[in-house]
């Protein structure tokens, strides 16, 4: 599918989200270090868990709102809320206030609205792209995110510590630009919104009624054994790869510390910036190639081996205490990430009815939101049992995730065979 044939929504978002992602990744990898220094490691861990619990409830509502009130509207509201959150973060980081609690509130607000954005964003792609091209389009968007992951952390390692407020205000400006592009060039794609009578009926419900209905809907979705296994395996593996932004920066700063890299002595936080950028570079450079390569193999083996490779790379992080050991581990970690890009969303789109796409994507997004709830526990766990034992536990969980994925696909293939037999 050539870029010139893309829907205008996708073209505008590809540019706007790329700019926003670069700004975001200039800050995000360093937040654990920032809040750990200001509030302590244990308190930061607990606050991160609380913020992500709130994001879970936002995700429960996000799919419903996107289906019934529109993809474009929810994406616009999300961008406004995210920008406001980072503006509050910036205010709390000023020398005048210097309030890490206000800053954390701003970060939490931004996280909540980011949870609203993703179901609408992914469902919009499914709305305007035919099934045979979706994996490709999803992989292109993922590649753009990882171009940002290359550029952002390098910039962040230079500017975030010394120019924290200015960097956060830049994210706010990027949110405003994306909002302008969505309003100026975007158009609505949600099937239910195109039918005003359905939209009006949904609009009369209050938020508690919506939440109650959503919980009931998700209960029905999770009765699907295959989808339930997909969520469970996804939650387990999500808390593994999220350690890149939680446990890894602390480990690199405290255990590896100042080290020699290419003949230059660099600090732990600079090395972490390099590690994250290598991850983003690998993914940005190889996303489309590896996605096409993985389509040649059965998805059950792709998902299973991706989880196994995550486990191996995480064990390597715990074993090596040098810059080059960490670099080798992050390369394997990146390939594990690349293996399932594109086919994850495509799998969800195969299961989801057309009028409930956003809700299914929202439910699938619980892999990440619930993974984010669990992941900060590793920070506290590392203070109790040490870094290596913590990495070992995370690696074992990754292996378990791979086994669940394999079993899930075996069941999925049986279901497809039965459906084809009935036809």
PDB file of C-alpha atoms in Angstrom, residues 86-205:
ATOM      1  CA  UNK A  86       2.751  18.131  30.910  1.00  0.00           C
ATOM      2  CA  UNK A  87       2.166  21.871  31.436  1.00  0.00           C
ATOM      3  CA  UNK A  88       1.316  21.156  35.102  1.00  0.00           C
ATOM      4  CA  UNK A  89       4.415  18.945  35.272  1.00  0.00           C
ATOM      5  CA  UNK A  90       6.474  21.895  33.996  1.00  0.00           C
ATOM      6  CA  UNK A  91       4.955  24.283  36.556  1.00  0.00           C
ATOM      7  CA  UNK A  92       5.803  21.855  39.376  1.00  0.00           C
ATOM      8  CA  UNK A  93       9.389  21.589  38.114  1.00  0.00           C
ATOM      9  CA  UNK A  94      10.043  25.356  38.168  1.00  0.00           C
ATOM     10  CA  UNK A  95      12.478  26.805  40.693  1.00  0.00           C
ATOM     11  CA  UNK A  96       9.633  28.903  42.108  1.00  0.00           C
ATOM     12  CA  UNK A  97       7.517  25.911  43.195  1.00  0.00           C
ATOM     13  CA  UNK A  98       9.861  22.913  42.928  1.00  0.00           C
ATOM     14  CA  UNK A  99       7.019  20.526  43.818  1.00  0.00           C
ATOM     15  CA  UNK A 100       7.660  16.913  42.712  1.00  0.00           C
ATOM     16  CA  UNK A 101       4.156  15.989  43.899  1.00  0.00           C
ATOM     17  CA  UNK A 102       2.555  18.587  41.585  1.00  0.00           C
ATOM     18  CA  UNK A 103       4.820  17.373  38.797  1.00  0.00           C
ATOM     19  CA  UNK A 104       3.758  13.782  39.411  1.00  0.00           C
ATOM     20  CA  UNK A 105       0.104  14.849  39.352  1.00  0.00           C
ATOM     21  CA  UNK A 106       0.725  16.404  35.946  1.00  0.00           C
ATOM     22  CA  UNK A 107       2.406  13.233  34.704  1.00  0.00           C
ATOM     23  CA  UNK A 108      -0.526  11.153  35.999  1.00  0.00           C
ATOM     24  CA  UNK A 109      -3.029  13.417  34.210  1.00  0.00           C
ATOM     25  CA  UNK A 110      -1.062  13.085  30.975  1.00  0.00           C
ATOM     26  CA  UNK A 111      -0.955   9.270  31.388  1.00  0.00           C
ATOM     27  CA  UNK A 112      -4.727   9.093  31.834  1.00  0.00           C
ATOM     28  CA  UNK A 113      -5.430  11.062  28.660  1.00  0.00           C
ATOM     29  CA  UNK A 114      -2.838   9.061  26.730  1.00  0.00           C
ATOM     30  CA  UNK A 115      -4.909   5.975  27.594  1.00  0.00           C
ATOM     31  CA  UNK A 116      -7.898   7.600  25.877  1.00  0.00           C
ATOM     32  CA  UNK A 117      -5.875   8.229  22.721  1.00  0.00           C
ATOM     33  CA  UNK A 118      -4.692   4.762  21.757  1.00  0.00           C
ATOM     34  CA  UNK A 119      -8.021   2.909  21.254  1.00  0.00           C
ATOM     35  CA  UNK A 120      -9.288   5.691  18.978  1.00  0.00           C
ATOM     36  CA  UNK A 121      -5.994   5.879  17.105  1.00  0.00           C
ATOM     37  CA  UNK A 122      -5.725   2.157  16.392  1.00  0.00           C
ATOM     38  CA  UNK A 123      -9.418   1.781  15.546  1.00  0.00           C
ATOM     39  CA  UNK A 124      -9.163   4.647  13.035  1.00  0.00           C
ATOM     40  CA  UNK A 125      -6.500   2.713  11.129  1.00  0.00           C
ATOM     41  CA  UNK A 126      -8.775  -0.343  11.039  1.00  0.00           C
ATOM     42  CA  UNK A 127     -11.626   1.907   9.807  1.00  0.00           C
ATOM     43  CA  UNK A 128      -9.800   3.235   6.757  1.00  0.00           C
ATOM     44  CA  UNK A 129      -7.333   0.476   5.826  1.00  0.00           C
ATOM     45  CA  UNK A 130      -8.288  -2.841   4.238  1.00  0.00           C
ATOM     46  CA  UNK A 131      -7.376  -5.978   6.242  1.00  0.00           C
ATOM     47  CA  UNK A 132      -4.575  -7.084   3.931  1.00  0.00           C
ATOM     48  CA  UNK A 133      -2.707  -3.774   4.404  1.00  0.00           C
ATOM     49  CA  UNK A 134      -3.252  -3.185   8.129  1.00  0.00           C
ATOM     50  CA  UNK A 135      -0.105  -4.941   9.363  1.00  0.00           C
ATOM     51  CA  UNK A 136       1.960  -2.768   7.032  1.00  0.00           C
ATOM     52  CA  UNK A 137       0.316   0.491   8.157  1.00  0.00           C
ATOM     53  CA  UNK A 138       0.570  -0.435  11.832  1.00  0.00           C
ATOM     54  CA  UNK A 139       4.250  -1.249  11.349  1.00  0.00           C
ATOM     55  CA  UNK A 140       4.901   2.116   9.646  1.00  0.00           C
ATOM     56  CA  UNK A 141       3.361   3.985  12.588  1.00  0.00           C
ATOM     57  CA  UNK A 142       5.381   1.832  14.969  1.00  0.00           C
ATOM     58  CA  UNK A 143       8.517   2.583  12.980  1.00  0.00           C
ATOM     59  CA  UNK A 144       7.860   6.328  13.313  1.00  0.00           C
ATOM     60  CA  UNK A 145       7.523   5.941  17.077  1.00  0.00           C
ATOM     61  CA  UNK A 146      10.891   4.258  17.182  1.00  0.00           C
ATOM     62  CA  UNK A 147      12.531   6.929  15.041  1.00  0.00           C
ATOM     63  CA  UNK A 148      11.414   9.193  17.874  1.00  0.00           C
ATOM     64  CA  UNK A 149      12.924   6.717  20.347  1.00  0.00           C
ATOM     65  CA  UNK A 150      16.261   7.131  18.550  1.00  0.00           C
ATOM     66  CA  UNK A 151      16.230  10.928  18.546  1.00  0.00           C
ATOM     67  CA  UNK A 152      14.391  11.656  21.805  1.00  0.00           C
ATOM     68  CA  UNK A 153      16.610   9.945  24.408  1.00  0.00           C
ATOM     69  CA  UNK A 154      19.787  11.409  22.899  1.00  0.00           C
ATOM     70  CA  UNK A 155      18.266  14.873  23.129  1.00  0.00           C
ATOM     71  CA  UNK A 156      16.915  14.093  26.609  1.00  0.00           C
ATOM     72  CA  UNK A 157      20.300  12.981  27.933  1.00  0.00           C
ATOM     73  CA  UNK A 158      21.593  16.429  26.926  1.00  0.00           C
ATOM     74  CA  UNK A 159      18.717  18.779  27.802  1.00  0.00           C
ATOM     75  CA  UNK A 160      16.302  17.185  30.297  1.00  0.00           C
ATOM     76  CA  UNK A 161      18.406  17.454  33.446  1.00  0.00           C
ATOM     77  CA  UNK A 162      19.483  21.072  32.848  1.00  0.00           C
ATOM     78  CA  UNK A 163      16.412  22.353  30.981  1.00  0.00           C
ATOM     79  CA  UNK A 164      13.576  20.340  32.505  1.00  0.00           C
ATOM     80  CA  UNK A 165      10.880  23.030  32.365  1.00  0.00           C
ATOM     81  CA  UNK A 166      11.713  24.088  28.815  1.00  0.00           C
ATOM     82  CA  UNK A 167      11.652  20.470  27.637  1.00  0.00           C
ATOM     83  CA  UNK A 168       8.231  19.855  29.206  1.00  0.00           C
ATOM     84  CA  UNK A 169       6.847  23.034  27.645  1.00  0.00           C
ATOM     85  CA  UNK A 170       8.063  21.778  24.259  1.00  0.00           C
ATOM     86  CA  UNK A 171       5.898  18.676  24.702  1.00  0.00           C
ATOM     87  CA  UNK A 172       2.925  20.935  25.462  1.00  0.00           C
ATOM     88  CA  UNK A 173       3.598  22.860  22.231  1.00  0.00           C
ATOM     89  CA  UNK A 174       3.802  19.599  20.253  1.00  0.00           C
ATOM     90  CA  UNK A 175       0.410  18.558  21.670  1.00  0.00           C
ATOM     91  CA  UNK A 176      -1.089  21.861  20.509  1.00  0.00           C
ATOM     92  CA  UNK A 177       0.327  21.375  17.007  1.00  0.00           C
ATOM     93  CA  UNK A 178      -1.124  17.855  16.749  1.00  0.00           C
ATOM     94  CA  UNK A 179      -4.482  19.214  17.960  1.00  0.00           C
ATOM     95  CA  UNK A 180      -4.419  21.833  15.174  1.00  0.00           C
ATOM     96  CA  UNK A 181      -3.623  19.204  12.529  1.00  0.00           C
ATOM     97  CA  UNK A 182      -6.418  16.899  13.733  1.00  0.00           C
ATOM     98  CA  UNK A 183      -8.972  19.699  13.687  1.00  0.00           C
ATOM     99  CA  UNK A 184      -7.836  21.166  10.369  1.00  0.00           C
ATOM    100  CA  UNK A 185      -7.336  18.052   8.263  1.00  0.00           C
ATOM    101  CA  UNK A 186      -8.863  15.089  10.135  1.00  0.00           C
ATOM    102  CA  UNK A 187     -12.297  13.589   9.506  1.00  0.00           C
ATOM    103  CA  UNK A 188     -14.459  11.179  11.459  1.00  0.00           C
ATOM    104  CA  UNK A 189     -14.356   7.435  10.666  1.00  0.00           C
ATOM    105  CA  UNK A 190     -16.280   5.719  13.512  1.00  0.00           C
ATOM    106  CA  UNK A 191     -19.205   3.702  12.046  1.00  0.00           C
ATOM    107  CA  UNK A 192     -21.600   4.485  14.921  1.00  0.00           C
ATOM    108  CA  UNK A 193     -20.908   8.231  14.773  1.00  0.00           C
ATOM    109  CA  UNK A 194     -21.881   8.315  11.109  1.00  0.00           C
ATOM    110  CA  UNK A 195     -25.357   7.245  12.286  1.00  0.00           C
ATOM    111  CA  UNK A 196     -26.549  10.204  14.457  1.00  0.00           C
ATOM    112  CA  UNK A 197     -29.400   8.342  16.089  1.00  0.00           C
ATOM    113  CA  UNK A 198     -27.052   5.788  17.657  1.00  0.00           C
ATOM    114  CA  UNK A 199     -24.685   8.506  18.791  1.00  0.00           C
ATOM    115  CA  UNK A 200     -27.510  10.485  20.407  1.00  0.00           C
ATOM    116  CA  UNK A 201     -28.737   7.411  22.238  1.00  0.00           C
ATOM    117  CA  UNK A 202     -25.290   6.741  23.650  1.00  0.00           C
ATOM    118  CA  UNK A 203     -24.769  10.358  24.648  1.00  0.00           C
ATOM    119  CA  UNK A 204     -27.660  10.293  27.113  1.00  0.00           C
ATOM    120  CA  UNK A 205     -25.849   7.892  29.467  1.00  0.00           C
TER     121      UNK A 205
END
